[in-house]
Amino acid sequence: DAGVIQSPRHEVTEMGQEVTLRCKPISGHDYLFWYRQTMMRGLELLIYFNNNVPIDDSGMPEDRFSAKMPNASFSTLKIQPSEPRDSAVYFCASSSTGGPYNEQFFGPGTRLTVL
Amino acid sequence: KQEVTQIPAALSVPEGENLVLNCSFTDSAIYNLQWFRQDPGKGLTSLLLIQSSQREQTSGRLNASLDKSSGRSTLYIAASQPGDSATYLCAVRTSGSARQLTFGSGTQLTVLP
């Protein structure tokens, strides 16, 4: 398996623009997680899905952030409008209910810079 | 709310030394604890996962221990090598919080040749 795939790997945009980050989980995994990593706050869970349904979005910072999972193999995290403080690395991870210890596997991340 | 602390924040050692990275957590009711490695500009690689019922896990030169009652875990790296240079993150899954991982801020390790 190719592992968790994220795109784009790098994104530079201007304040006010819409940004869409994409994630393809490992095939067969039924949980998908979105994390954000910054120097100030470290790694934070934003939202997670089980069987394509959002379970906990309490980590989503503002209404400007939204996430969807239209099917088992694809999820998006959208920021509209983007702000400079959204600059961070965004990670997607997936895990399987049937997997040992519910271990999470992480993608390579998307480095977002908002100017 | 679970909080995870890692000490030290940064560590520099000469090649060949054995070293210990520390992780502490405030809520001992955990399901498991996971150690990750993160290289600059890269994603997270899982190193070891310890279930709450286990005391330690070993993989090659790495050994992770867990003392759930005291809220502590250590990652022991034997015979360190320059290739071990990376940031090491500790994360816990608290019982009752489903699948959520709470991360520490990491220890940035530099192994000098």
PDB file of C-alpha atoms in Angstrom, chain A residues 33-37 41-46 91 93 104-106, chain B residues 1-6 23-25 34-38 43-46 87-94 99-106:
ATOM      1  CA  PHE A  33      -7.968  12.259  11.153  1.00  0.00           C
ATOM      2  CA  TRP A  34      -6.897  15.801  10.322  1.00  0.00           C
ATOM      3  CA  TYR A  35      -4.148  17.372  12.471  1.00  0.00           C
ATOM      4  CA  ARG A  36      -2.443  20.748  12.403  1.00  0.00           C
ATOM      5  CA  GLN A  37       1.144  21.314  13.540  1.00  0.00           C
ATOM      6  CA  ARG A  41       0.811  24.720  19.647  1.00  0.00           C
ATOM      7  CA  GLY A  42       2.435  21.521  18.440  1.00  0.00           C
ATOM      8  CA  LEU A  43       0.224  18.837  16.904  1.00  0.00           C
ATOM      9  CA  GLU A  44      -3.495  19.332  17.401  1.00  0.00           C
ATOM     10  CA  LEU A  45      -6.389  17.170  16.283  1.00  0.00           C
ATOM     11  CA  LEU A  46      -8.831  19.179  14.188  1.00  0.00           C
ATOM     12  CA  PHE A  91      -1.413  16.171   8.511  1.00  0.00           C
ATOM     13  CA  ALA A  93      -3.832  10.125   9.332  1.00  0.00           C
ATOM     14  CA  GLN A 104      -2.616   5.695  13.274  1.00  0.00           C
ATOM     15  CA  PHE A 105      -0.597   6.086  10.099  1.00  0.00           C
ATOM     16  CA  PHE A 106       0.314   9.589   9.026  1.00  0.00           C
TER      17      PHE A 106
ATOM     18  CA  LYS B   1      -8.224  17.207  29.716  1.00  0.00           C
ATOM     19  CA  GLN B   2      -5.172  15.095  28.927  1.00  0.00           C
ATOM     20  CA  GLU B   3      -1.881  16.956  28.745  1.00  0.00           C
ATOM     21  CA  VAL B   4       1.373  15.450  27.518  1.00  0.00           C
ATOM     22  CA  THR B   5       4.776  16.902  28.369  1.00  0.00           C
ATOM     23  CA  GLN B   6       8.142  15.960  26.928  1.00  0.00           C
ATOM     24  CA  CYS B  23       7.214  11.740  28.352  1.00  0.00           C
ATOM     25  CA  SER B  24       4.647  12.423  31.063  1.00  0.00           C
ATOM     26  CA  PHE B  25       0.871  12.598  30.915  1.00  0.00           C
ATOM     27  CA  GLN B  34       2.773   5.788  20.883  1.00  0.00           C
ATOM     28  CA  TRP B  35       6.249   7.136  20.101  1.00  0.00           C
ATOM     29  CA  PHE B  36       6.791   8.793  16.734  1.00  0.00           C
ATOM     30  CA  ARG B  37       9.783  10.119  14.880  1.00  0.00           C
ATOM     31  CA  GLN B  38       9.563  13.214  12.692  1.00  0.00           C
ATOM     32  CA  GLY B  43       5.550  13.328   8.279  1.00  0.00           C
ATOM     33  CA  LEU B  44       5.414  11.162  11.384  1.00  0.00           C
ATOM     34  CA  THR B  45       6.778   7.649  11.503  1.00  0.00           C
ATOM     35  CA  SER B  46       5.467   5.378  14.224  1.00  0.00           C
ATOM     36  CA  THR B  87      12.236  15.095  16.630  1.00  0.00           C
ATOM     37  CA  TYR B  88      10.663  12.416  18.788  1.00  0.00           C
ATOM     38  CA  LEU B  89       7.016  12.793  19.711  1.00  0.00           C
ATOM     39  CA  CYS B  90       5.052  11.007  22.364  1.00  0.00           C
ATOM     40  CA  ALA B  91       1.276  10.641  21.980  1.00  0.00           C
ATOM     41  CA  VAL B  92      -1.352   9.077  24.208  1.00  0.00           C
ATOM     42  CA  ARG B  93      -4.812   7.781  23.480  1.00  0.00           C
ATOM     43  CA  THR B  94      -6.924   8.387  26.555  1.00  0.00           C
ATOM     44  CA  ARG B  99      -9.441   7.391  18.672  1.00  0.00           C
ATOM     45  CA  GLN B 100      -7.957  10.750  19.585  1.00  0.00           C
ATOM     46  CA  LEU B 101      -4.242  11.105  20.136  1.00  0.00           C
ATOM     47  CA  THR B 102      -2.886  13.842  22.379  1.00  0.00           C
ATOM     48  CA  PHE B 103       0.666  14.780  21.456  1.00  0.00           C
ATOM     49  CA  GLY B 104       3.555  16.152  23.431  1.00  0.00           C
ATOM     50  CA  SER B 105       5.612  18.974  21.975  1.00  0.00           C
ATOM     51  CA  GLY B 106       8.498  16.691  21.144  1.00  0.00           C
TER      52      GLY B 106
END
